[in-house]
Amino acid sequence: MNKKALTETDIRTKFITPAITGPDGAKWNVMTQVREEVFFTKGRVIVRGKTVKRGEAKKADYLLDYKPKLPLAVVEAKDNNHAVGAGMPQALEYAEILDLPFAYSSNGDAFLEHDRTGTSGVVEREIPLDQFPSAEELWQRYCAAKGIKPEQISVIAQDYYDDGSGKAPRYYQLIAINRTVDAIARGENRLLLVMATGTGKTYTAFQIIWRLWKSGAKKRILFLVDRNILADQTKTNDFKPFGTAMTKVTNRTVDKSFEIYLCLYQAVTGTEEEDNIYKQFSKDFFDLVIVDECHRGSAADDARWRQVLEYFSSATQIGLTATPKETKEVSNIEYFGEPIYTYSLKQGISDGFLAPYKVVRIGLDKDLDGWRPEDGQRDKHGQLIEDREYNLRDFDRNLILEKRTAVVAAKVTEFLKATSRYSKTIIFCENIEHAERMRQAMVNANPDLAAANPNYVVRITGDNPAGKAQLDNFIDPEKTYPVIATTSQLMSTGVDAQTCKLIVLDKRIGSMTEFKQIIGRGTRINEDYNKLFFTIMDFRQATALFADPDFDGDPVQIYEPPEGGSVVPPAEDEEGNQVNEGEGGTPGPFEGGDEGDPPTRYYVDSVEVRVATERVQYLDADGKLITESLKDYSRKTVRKEFASLDDFLTVWNDAEKKQAVIEELATKGVFLDELADQVGNDLDAFDLVCHIAFDAPPLTRKERAEKVKKRNVFAKYGDQARAVLDALLQKYADSGITSVESLEILKVDPFTQHGTPVEIVKLFGGKPGYLKAIRELETELYRKAA
């Protein structure tokens, strides 16, 4: 057997897999411990104009699990023309991402091992094929490196919950769960997990609780939330397997016969001592307390959550948050310690688990320039307007420019009409009264759909029971209505709106915590409903927070449309105080609950407002913020891949299929269809790249085809074969090189006039001859760069 002639797949099958499993599968069970070709990311969603494509997903050749969902090692394979360690850089990259202690590379001759625990004394060593370590050996080495004692193993190795449906935690959820369970088994009692909105914090918490509960390490568990809808969603969805062992504390009554308690913290705390019903439990009743969304004041010294945590101080406590909060007054890191694991919004978008987004920035003239009343000007109610300069801090708080609201509604409607009028949309407003005026403005801007269904636009705020009753329908992907929700605070957190495609910011946001939470309303992906990205329309310059170093997930696009151009692009208050709308008390109609008399508000209906600026920005495939045009971005990206035109020509001409080059460019965010819309639809992909990236004068597809015909290069073929090649040239001129490379084209006119695909291929002496003729045709098409 010539090993050098074998493919990588053959090397794996014949040499690497048998070496891993050992004689009779004694080292690693191929059915339960060895996984091959494992995709662990989804591939970043890349958005350019109307084109949406996934980038390449990361795939490990082998993942080795001690038990299901307890991975220990990654193995990267190469064919035998490579060195033993040729796969190690990739193996180490994957081991870092997947939090694995051991990484291996092999070419079928031996293994190179990298011990990431750093405790063996030898980091890298070469191992003969027949000496690959067994599962038990690697497990013992891992336990020794981590200082895991024998009595702790039963907790650390406890099975995950498995309902038999095939649902498995994503790689980052596994890391969060395994690190947390390991730490608790080793005696740690204050833990913080940071996971971006939409990445499954509640499911992660469920598996942590399940494993600790089933192992007997924790017997009574309290799961604290601050929104009623979160408690209900948790009980009926992720926590459902707990069944009769679980209860939700309601009606401020305590039943001590359960093991898993879901609790709205407002239901067990209050300003008066008799309201603090959590004290009906003994201080050591719970041995595990998990605080969901612990950034919202739970760590503040005067927060009611903090009272509960301190009361149950003997329990192990875990904080879950999407946005760690650090201010002079509040620090959940001070309380819980540094995060045991962080999975950021940026990483979630990069992995393809979270939706990227475009941002449409719209500047209104009065917002940018400010507004000052004329001398003695009164509002529509006859109030004398205080003479001063009013700006964004005032609008919809103490000065209401009614035509401003109408302009915002008109721009949102313009966007929906240009994309889809049934795209789920959340409009965030300054306060409840503003949300009601925006609802009215959206109804007036969409009279046909609002008349067809009264729930086309709904205000969902804490003081509106009818609107709150529609929240579940808004969240449900299968429910068409409501389509548009206006709100101020209520929907900024805890709303799992999987199909939300448009978020409108018409409120000032001074808090990074609230900003991330609002962005998180759109980051979930639902491919069944074609939700792969979303758009943010910003009327208040709130997206300036993208530039804040605390932000960790840049937008794919920020857009300020030109004047008169299309609007469609190719939680806390300003002081950082949480406004908890509609759960811990009913907020006032203006500021989510003002104390004392509200300030004077002026209602002005006679001042014109117009759009002054609009702009779009977007992210490139590496997550870098791009502000230039698509052409500029494409030029830079192509030049990064190919140093010169000659380099590109070499790759293009050597490619067996040009489509492969086109697809590779697409994974970098260079979408040639979108470029063609801007540069010229009659240009070939080849000319688009040469012209945009290297300033080569382009030829149209028709011009290239005519040049080939004039050279009479197919004279050696028979009449019928020449007719087929002429038809292929015409197809190229009409639709590009991709259609020519597909055998499927032989099934349509005019090729059917020459017979079936099999009969056509026979005209060239068989399939190899036909494919050779296609390559000759391509060579002639691209014989010159101009």
PDB file of C-alpha atoms in Angstrom, residues 449-673:
ATOM      1  CA  LEU A 449     -53.299  47.020   7.641  1.00  0.00           C
ATOM      2  CA  ALA A 450     -54.412  48.639  10.901  1.00  0.00           C
ATOM      3  CA  ALA A 451     -58.010  48.546   9.635  1.00  0.00           C
ATOM      4  CA  ALA A 452     -57.638  44.927   8.527  1.00  0.00           C
ATOM      5  CA  ASN A 453     -56.524  43.833  12.011  1.00  0.00           C
ATOM      6  CA  PRO A 454     -56.625  46.013  15.151  1.00  0.00           C
ATOM      7  CA  ASN A 455     -53.549  44.197  16.502  1.00  0.00           C
ATOM      8  CA  TYR A 456     -51.302  45.155  13.589  1.00  0.00           C
ATOM      9  CA  VAL A 457     -49.850  47.827  15.922  1.00  0.00           C
ATOM     10  CA  VAL A 458     -50.049  47.301  19.702  1.00  0.00           C
ATOM     11  CA  ARG A 459     -48.649  49.215  22.652  1.00  0.00           C
ATOM     12  CA  ILE A 460     -47.049  46.743  25.057  1.00  0.00           C
ATOM     13  CA  THR A 461     -46.222  48.581  28.287  1.00  0.00           C
ATOM     14  CA  GLY A 462     -46.482  47.846  31.979  1.00  0.00           C
ATOM     15  CA  ASP A 463     -49.665  49.881  32.518  1.00  0.00           C
ATOM     16  CA  ASN A 464     -51.582  48.304  29.615  1.00  0.00           C
ATOM     17  CA  PRO A 465     -53.093  44.876  30.441  1.00  0.00           C
ATOM     18  CA  ALA A 466     -54.567  44.514  26.953  1.00  0.00           C
ATOM     19  CA  GLY A 467     -51.199  45.153  25.340  1.00  0.00           C
ATOM     20  CA  LYS A 468     -49.325  42.908  27.768  1.00  0.00           C
ATOM     21  CA  ALA A 469     -51.805  40.160  26.925  1.00  0.00           C
ATOM     22  CA  GLN A 470     -50.547  40.343  23.323  1.00  0.00           C
ATOM     23  CA  LEU A 471     -46.916  39.798  24.297  1.00  0.00           C
ATOM     24  CA  ASP A 472     -47.031  36.019  23.896  1.00  0.00           C
ATOM     25  CA  ASN A 473     -48.598  36.417  20.457  1.00  0.00           C
ATOM     26  CA  PHE A 474     -45.868  38.856  19.449  1.00  0.00           C
ATOM     27  CA  ILE A 475     -43.198  36.390  20.564  1.00  0.00           C
ATOM     28  CA  ASP A 476     -44.826  33.359  18.885  1.00  0.00           C
ATOM     29  CA  PRO A 477     -43.302  32.907  15.397  1.00  0.00           C
ATOM     30  CA  GLU A 478     -46.502  31.237  14.177  1.00  0.00           C
ATOM     31  CA  LYS A 479     -48.694  34.222  15.103  1.00  0.00           C
ATOM     32  CA  THR A 480     -48.899  36.981  12.506  1.00  0.00           C
ATOM     33  CA  TYR A 481     -50.250  39.613  14.920  1.00  0.00           C
ATOM     34  CA  PRO A 482     -49.155  41.822  16.554  1.00  0.00           C
ATOM     35  CA  VAL A 483     -46.653  42.878  13.893  1.00  0.00           C
ATOM     36  CA  ILE A 484     -45.502  46.168  15.448  1.00  0.00           C
ATOM     37  CA  ALA A 485     -45.083  46.701  19.191  1.00  0.00           C
ATOM     38  CA  THR A 486     -44.445  50.119  20.737  1.00  0.00           C
ATOM     39  CA  THR A 487     -42.919  50.061  24.216  1.00  0.00           C
ATOM     40  CA  SER A 488     -40.593  51.940  26.527  1.00  0.00           C
ATOM     41  CA  GLN A 489     -39.067  49.505  29.070  1.00  0.00           C
ATOM     42  CA  LEU A 490     -41.144  46.354  29.309  1.00  0.00           C
ATOM     43  CA  MET A 491     -39.781  44.643  26.189  1.00  0.00           C
ATOM     44  CA  SER A 492     -36.132  45.593  26.653  1.00  0.00           C
ATOM     45  CA  THR A 493     -35.336  42.352  28.479  1.00  0.00           C
ATOM     46  CA  GLY A 494     -36.573  38.803  28.755  1.00  0.00           C
ATOM     47  CA  VAL A 495     -38.538  38.834  25.502  1.00  0.00           C
ATOM     48  CA  ASP A 496     -37.540  35.900  23.312  1.00  0.00           C
ATOM     49  CA  ALA A 497     -38.637  37.444  20.011  1.00  0.00           C
ATOM     50  CA  GLN A 498     -37.050  34.959  17.611  1.00  0.00           C
ATOM     51  CA  THR A 499     -38.488  36.537  14.479  1.00  0.00           C
ATOM     52  CA  CYS A 500     -38.001  40.223  15.321  1.00  0.00           C
ATOM     53  CA  LYS A 501     -36.455  41.742  12.193  1.00  0.00           C
ATOM     54  CA  LEU A 502     -36.621  45.467  12.988  1.00  0.00           C
ATOM     55  CA  ILE A 503     -35.752  47.341  16.184  1.00  0.00           C
ATOM     56  CA  VAL A 504     -36.457  51.079  16.211  1.00  0.00           C
ATOM     57  CA  LEU A 505     -34.665  53.266  18.748  1.00  0.00           C
ATOM     58  CA  ASP A 506     -36.581  56.475  19.425  1.00  0.00           C
ATOM     59  CA  LYS A 507     -35.321  56.845  22.964  1.00  0.00           C
ATOM     60  CA  ARG A 508     -32.047  58.036  24.399  1.00  0.00           C
ATOM     61  CA  ILE A 509     -30.009  55.216  25.932  1.00  0.00           C
ATOM     62  CA  GLY A 510     -27.265  56.208  28.328  1.00  0.00           C
ATOM     63  CA  SER A 511     -26.568  52.741  29.694  1.00  0.00           C
ATOM     64  CA  MET A 512     -24.481  50.080  27.942  1.00  0.00           C
ATOM     65  CA  THR A 513     -26.400  47.461  29.932  1.00  0.00           C
ATOM     66  CA  GLU A 514     -29.757  48.547  28.540  1.00  0.00           C
ATOM     67  CA  PHE A 515     -28.303  49.022  25.056  1.00  0.00           C
ATOM     68  CA  LYS A 516     -27.034  45.436  24.944  1.00  0.00           C
ATOM     69  CA  GLN A 517     -30.342  44.156  26.261  1.00  0.00           C
ATOM     70  CA  ILE A 518     -32.313  46.014  23.592  1.00  0.00           C
ATOM     71  CA  ILE A 519     -29.977  44.821  20.838  1.00  0.00           C
ATOM     72  CA  GLY A 520     -30.485  41.314  22.210  1.00  0.00           C
ATOM     73  CA  ARG A 521     -34.196  41.428  21.302  1.00  0.00           C
ATOM     74  CA  GLY A 522     -33.187  40.830  17.678  1.00  0.00           C
ATOM     75  CA  THR A 523     -30.116  38.600  17.872  1.00  0.00           C
ATOM     76  CA  ARG A 524     -31.895  35.261  17.833  1.00  0.00           C
ATOM     77  CA  ILE A 525     -31.815  33.326  14.561  1.00  0.00           C
ATOM     78  CA  ASN A 526     -34.834  31.416  13.250  1.00  0.00           C
ATOM     79  CA  GLU A 527     -34.023  29.925   9.861  1.00  0.00           C
ATOM     80  CA  ASP A 528     -37.478  28.343   9.525  1.00  0.00           C
ATOM     81  CA  TYR A 529     -38.907  31.872   9.299  1.00  0.00           C
ATOM     82  CA  ASN A 530     -36.035  33.312   7.251  1.00  0.00           C
ATOM     83  CA  LYS A 531     -34.742  35.326  10.201  1.00  0.00           C
ATOM     84  CA  LEU A 532     -30.966  35.432   9.754  1.00  0.00           C
ATOM     85  CA  PHE A 533     -30.253  39.107  10.441  1.00  0.00           C
ATOM     86  CA  PHE A 534     -32.118  42.174  11.644  1.00  0.00           C
ATOM     87  CA  THR A 535     -32.070  45.933  11.243  1.00  0.00           C
ATOM     88  CA  ILE A 536     -31.846  48.702  13.827  1.00  0.00           C
ATOM     89  CA  MET A 537     -33.290  52.113  12.950  1.00  0.00           C
ATOM     90  CA  ASP A 538     -31.757  54.714  15.219  1.00  0.00           C
ATOM     91  CA  PHE A 539     -33.386  58.150  15.539  1.00  0.00           C
ATOM     92  CA  ARG A 540     -31.647  59.155  18.795  1.00  0.00           C
ATOM     93  CA  GLN A 541     -27.929  58.593  18.154  1.00  0.00           C
ATOM     94  CA  ALA A 542     -28.136  55.702  20.614  1.00  0.00           C
ATOM     95  CA  THR A 543     -25.944  53.526  18.384  1.00  0.00           C
ATOM     96  CA  ALA A 544     -23.026  55.813  19.159  1.00  0.00           C
ATOM     97  CA  LEU A 545     -22.568  53.251  21.953  1.00  0.00           C
ATOM     98  CA  PHE A 546     -21.113  50.920  19.309  1.00  0.00           C
ATOM     99  CA  ALA A 547     -17.919  52.949  19.676  1.00  0.00           C
ATOM    100  CA  ASP A 548     -17.816  52.303  23.420  1.00  0.00           C
ATOM    101  CA  PRO A 549     -15.002  49.863  24.341  1.00  0.00           C
ATOM    102  CA  ASP A 550     -17.507  48.006  26.550  1.00  0.00           C
ATOM    103  CA  PHE A 551     -19.496  46.985  23.481  1.00  0.00           C
ATOM    104  CA  ASP A 552     -18.541  43.559  22.144  1.00  0.00           C
ATOM    105  CA  GLY A 553     -20.603  42.978  19.011  1.00  0.00           C
ATOM    106  CA  ASP A 554     -20.303  45.494  16.198  1.00  0.00           C
ATOM    107  CA  PRO A 555     -23.058  45.988  13.604  1.00  0.00           C
ATOM    108  CA  VAL A 556     -22.844  44.599  10.083  1.00  0.00           C
ATOM    109  CA  GLN A 557     -24.003  47.897   8.651  1.00  0.00           C
ATOM    110  CA  ILE A 558     -24.802  51.445   9.692  1.00  0.00           C
ATOM    111  CA  TYR A 559     -26.687  53.445   7.100  1.00  0.00           C
ATOM    112  CA  GLU A 560     -27.589  57.092   6.641  1.00  0.00           C
ATOM    113  CA  PRO A 561     -29.621  57.224   3.419  1.00  0.00           C
ATOM    114  CA  PRO A 562     -29.115  60.225   1.147  1.00  0.00           C
ATOM    115  CA  GLU A 563     -31.680  62.986   1.158  1.00  0.00           C
ATOM    116  CA  GLY A 564     -34.703  61.797  -0.765  1.00  0.00           C
ATOM    117  CA  GLY A 565     -33.144  58.322  -1.079  1.00  0.00           C
ATOM    118  CA  SER A 566     -34.469  54.944  -0.007  1.00  0.00           C
ATOM    119  CA  VAL A 567     -34.522  54.161   3.681  1.00  0.00           C
ATOM    120  CA  VAL A 568     -33.565  50.539   2.918  1.00  0.00           C
ATOM    121  CA  PRO A 569     -29.776  50.043   3.050  1.00  0.00           C
ATOM    122  CA  PRO A 570     -27.756  48.268   0.451  1.00  0.00           C
ATOM    123  CA  ALA A 571     -34.045  48.683  30.828  1.00  0.00           C
ATOM    124  CA  GLU A 572     -32.199  51.623  32.365  1.00  0.00           C
ATOM    125  CA  ASP A 573     -32.571  55.378  32.257  1.00  0.00           C
ATOM    126  CA  GLU A 574     -29.806  57.796  31.321  1.00  0.00           C
ATOM    127  CA  GLU A 575     -28.347  57.790  34.809  1.00  0.00           C
ATOM    128  CA  GLY A 576     -28.047  54.007  34.848  1.00  0.00           C
ATOM    129  CA  ASN A 577     -31.006  53.442  37.208  1.00  0.00           C
ATOM    130  CA  GLN A 578     -33.174  50.445  36.397  1.00  0.00           C
ATOM    131  CA  VAL A 579     -36.750  51.333  35.496  1.00  0.00           C
ATOM    132  CA  ASN A 580     -38.598  48.080  36.080  1.00  0.00           C
ATOM    133  CA  GLU A 581     -41.749  48.743  34.137  1.00  0.00           C
ATOM    134  CA  GLY A 582     -44.877  46.874  35.056  1.00  0.00           C
ATOM    135  CA  GLU A 583     -43.532  44.195  37.418  1.00  0.00           C
ATOM    136  CA  GLY A 584     -42.622  45.676  40.774  1.00  0.00           C
ATOM    137  CA  GLY A 585     -45.332  48.335  40.685  1.00  0.00           C
ATOM    138  CA  THR A 586     -47.174  50.308  38.011  1.00  0.00           C
ATOM    139  CA  PRO A 587     -45.074  53.052  36.426  1.00  0.00           C
ATOM    140  CA  GLY A 588     -46.343  56.527  35.718  1.00  0.00           C
ATOM    141  CA  PRO A 589     -47.322  57.487  32.194  1.00  0.00           C
ATOM    142  CA  PHE A 590     -44.223  59.534  31.440  1.00  0.00           C
ATOM    143  CA  GLU A 591     -41.008  58.384  33.031  1.00  0.00           C
ATOM    144  CA  GLY A 592     -41.882  54.844  34.086  1.00  0.00           C
ATOM    145  CA  GLY A 593     -42.864  56.082  37.530  1.00  0.00           C
ATOM    146  CA  ASP A 594     -42.120  59.659  38.578  1.00  0.00           C
ATOM    147  CA  GLU A 595     -42.164  60.762  42.184  1.00  0.00           C
ATOM    148  CA  GLY A 596     -43.956  64.023  42.901  1.00  0.00           C
ATOM    149  CA  ASP A 597     -45.549  66.271  40.292  1.00  0.00           C
ATOM    150  CA  PRO A 598     -44.437  65.628  36.721  1.00  0.00           C
ATOM    151  CA  PRO A 599     -42.590  68.510  35.047  1.00  0.00           C
ATOM    152  CA  THR A 600     -44.413  70.811  32.644  1.00  0.00           C
ATOM    153  CA  ARG A 601     -44.801  69.256  29.225  1.00  0.00           C
ATOM    154  CA  TYR A 602     -45.395  71.269  26.077  1.00  0.00           C
ATOM    155  CA  TYR A 603     -47.276  69.798  23.118  1.00  0.00           C
ATOM    156  CA  VAL A 604     -46.386  71.516  19.838  1.00  0.00           C
ATOM    157  CA  ASP A 605     -48.225  70.517  16.668  1.00  0.00           C
ATOM    158  CA  SER A 606     -47.178  73.330  14.341  1.00  0.00           C
ATOM    159  CA  VAL A 607     -43.412  72.750  14.003  1.00  0.00           C
ATOM    160  CA  GLU A 608     -42.267  70.965  10.852  1.00  0.00           C
ATOM    161  CA  VAL A 609     -39.679  68.194  11.233  1.00  0.00           C
ATOM    162  CA  ARG A 610     -37.744  66.631   8.388  1.00  0.00           C
ATOM    163  CA  VAL A 611     -35.027  64.030   7.824  1.00  0.00           C
ATOM    164  CA  ALA A 612     -31.587  65.653   7.591  1.00  0.00           C
ATOM    165  CA  THR A 613     -29.155  62.689   7.355  1.00  0.00           C
ATOM    166  CA  GLU A 614     -29.230  58.931   6.857  1.00  0.00           C
ATOM    167  CA  ARG A 615     -26.294  56.510   6.830  1.00  0.00           C
ATOM    168  CA  VAL A 616     -25.447  52.776   6.774  1.00  0.00           C
ATOM    169  CA  GLN A 617     -22.458  50.896   8.206  1.00  0.00           C
ATOM    170  CA  TYR A 618     -21.860  47.163   8.407  1.00  0.00           C
ATOM    171  CA  LEU A 619     -19.400  44.529   9.624  1.00  0.00           C
ATOM    172  CA  ASP A 620     -16.997  42.628   7.428  1.00  0.00           C
ATOM    173  CA  ALA A 621     -16.622  38.844   7.731  1.00  0.00           C
ATOM    174  CA  ASP A 622     -14.047  39.290  10.517  1.00  0.00           C
ATOM    175  CA  GLY A 623     -16.331  41.459  12.643  1.00  0.00           C
ATOM    176  CA  LYS A 624     -14.590  44.757  11.821  1.00  0.00           C
ATOM    177  CA  LEU A 625     -16.724  47.861  11.416  1.00  0.00           C
ATOM    178  CA  ILE A 626     -16.880  48.964   7.786  1.00  0.00           C
ATOM    179  CA  THR A 627     -17.968  52.453   6.817  1.00  0.00           C
ATOM    180  CA  GLU A 628     -16.911  52.576   3.167  1.00  0.00           C
ATOM    181  CA  SER A 629     -18.940  51.463   0.178  1.00  0.00           C
ATOM    182  CA  LEU A 630     -19.410  47.844  -0.862  1.00  0.00           C
ATOM    183  CA  LYS A 631     -16.989  48.455  -3.733  1.00  0.00           C
ATOM    184  CA  ASP A 632     -14.304  49.788  -1.363  1.00  0.00           C
ATOM    185  CA  TYR A 633     -14.783  46.887   1.004  1.00  0.00           C
ATOM    186  CA  SER A 634     -14.642  44.334  -1.823  1.00  0.00           C
ATOM    187  CA  ARG A 635     -11.479  45.907  -3.217  1.00  0.00           C
ATOM    188  CA  LYS A 636      -9.698  45.716   0.156  1.00  0.00           C
ATOM    189  CA  THR A 637     -10.856  42.169   0.800  1.00  0.00           C
ATOM    190  CA  VAL A 638      -9.802  40.827  -2.607  1.00  0.00           C
ATOM    191  CA  ARG A 639      -6.421  42.552  -2.317  1.00  0.00           C
ATOM    192  CA  LYS A 640      -5.945  40.958   1.083  1.00  0.00           C
ATOM    193  CA  GLU A 641      -6.469  37.532  -0.534  1.00  0.00           C
ATOM    194  CA  PHE A 642      -4.532  38.237  -3.740  1.00  0.00           C
ATOM    195  CA  ALA A 643      -1.495  40.523  -3.665  1.00  0.00           C
ATOM    196  CA  SER A 644      -1.650  41.227  -7.396  1.00  0.00           C
ATOM    197  CA  LEU A 645      -3.748  40.708 -10.503  1.00  0.00           C
ATOM    198  CA  ASP A 646      -1.353  37.939 -11.563  1.00  0.00           C
ATOM    199  CA  ASP A 647      -1.979  36.120  -8.273  1.00  0.00           C
ATOM    200  CA  PHE A 648      -5.705  36.262  -8.873  1.00  0.00           C
ATOM    201  CA  LEU A 649      -5.317  35.133 -12.504  1.00  0.00           C
ATOM    202  CA  THR A 650      -3.248  32.156 -11.386  1.00  0.00           C
ATOM    203  CA  VAL A 651      -5.850  31.013  -8.848  1.00  0.00           C
ATOM    204  CA  TRP A 652      -8.736  31.663 -11.254  1.00  0.00           C
ATOM    205  CA  ASN A 653      -7.129  29.803 -14.136  1.00  0.00           C
ATOM    206  CA  ASP A 654      -6.000  26.900 -11.947  1.00  0.00           C
ATOM    207  CA  ALA A 655      -9.434  26.427 -10.384  1.00  0.00           C
ATOM    208  CA  GLU A 656     -11.153  23.332 -11.754  1.00  0.00           C
ATOM    209  CA  LYS A 657     -14.441  25.172 -11.197  1.00  0.00           C
ATOM    210  CA  LYS A 658     -14.595  28.955 -11.130  1.00  0.00           C
ATOM    211  CA  GLN A 659     -17.628  28.667  -8.846  1.00  0.00           C
ATOM    212  CA  ALA A 660     -15.268  27.503  -6.076  1.00  0.00           C
ATOM    213  CA  VAL A 661     -13.380  30.836  -6.256  1.00  0.00           C
ATOM    214  CA  ILE A 662     -16.672  32.761  -6.258  1.00  0.00           C
ATOM    215  CA  GLU A 663     -17.902  30.855  -3.177  1.00  0.00           C
ATOM    216  CA  GLU A 664     -14.605  31.396  -1.358  1.00  0.00           C
ATOM    217  CA  LEU A 665     -14.865  35.144  -1.944  1.00  0.00           C
ATOM    218  CA  ALA A 666     -18.446  35.042  -0.657  1.00  0.00           C
ATOM    219  CA  THR A 667     -17.259  33.557   2.645  1.00  0.00           C
ATOM    220  CA  LYS A 668     -15.114  36.705   2.988  1.00  0.00           C
ATOM    221  CA  GLY A 669     -18.140  38.920   2.400  1.00  0.00           C
ATOM    222  CA  VAL A 670     -17.463  39.682  -1.284  1.00  0.00           C
ATOM    223  CA  PHE A 671     -20.855  39.098  -2.892  1.00  0.00           C
ATOM    224  CA  LEU A 672     -20.449  39.474  -6.636  1.00  0.00           C
ATOM    225  CA  ASP A 673     -24.199  39.585  -7.316  1.00  0.00           C
TER     226      ASP A 673
END
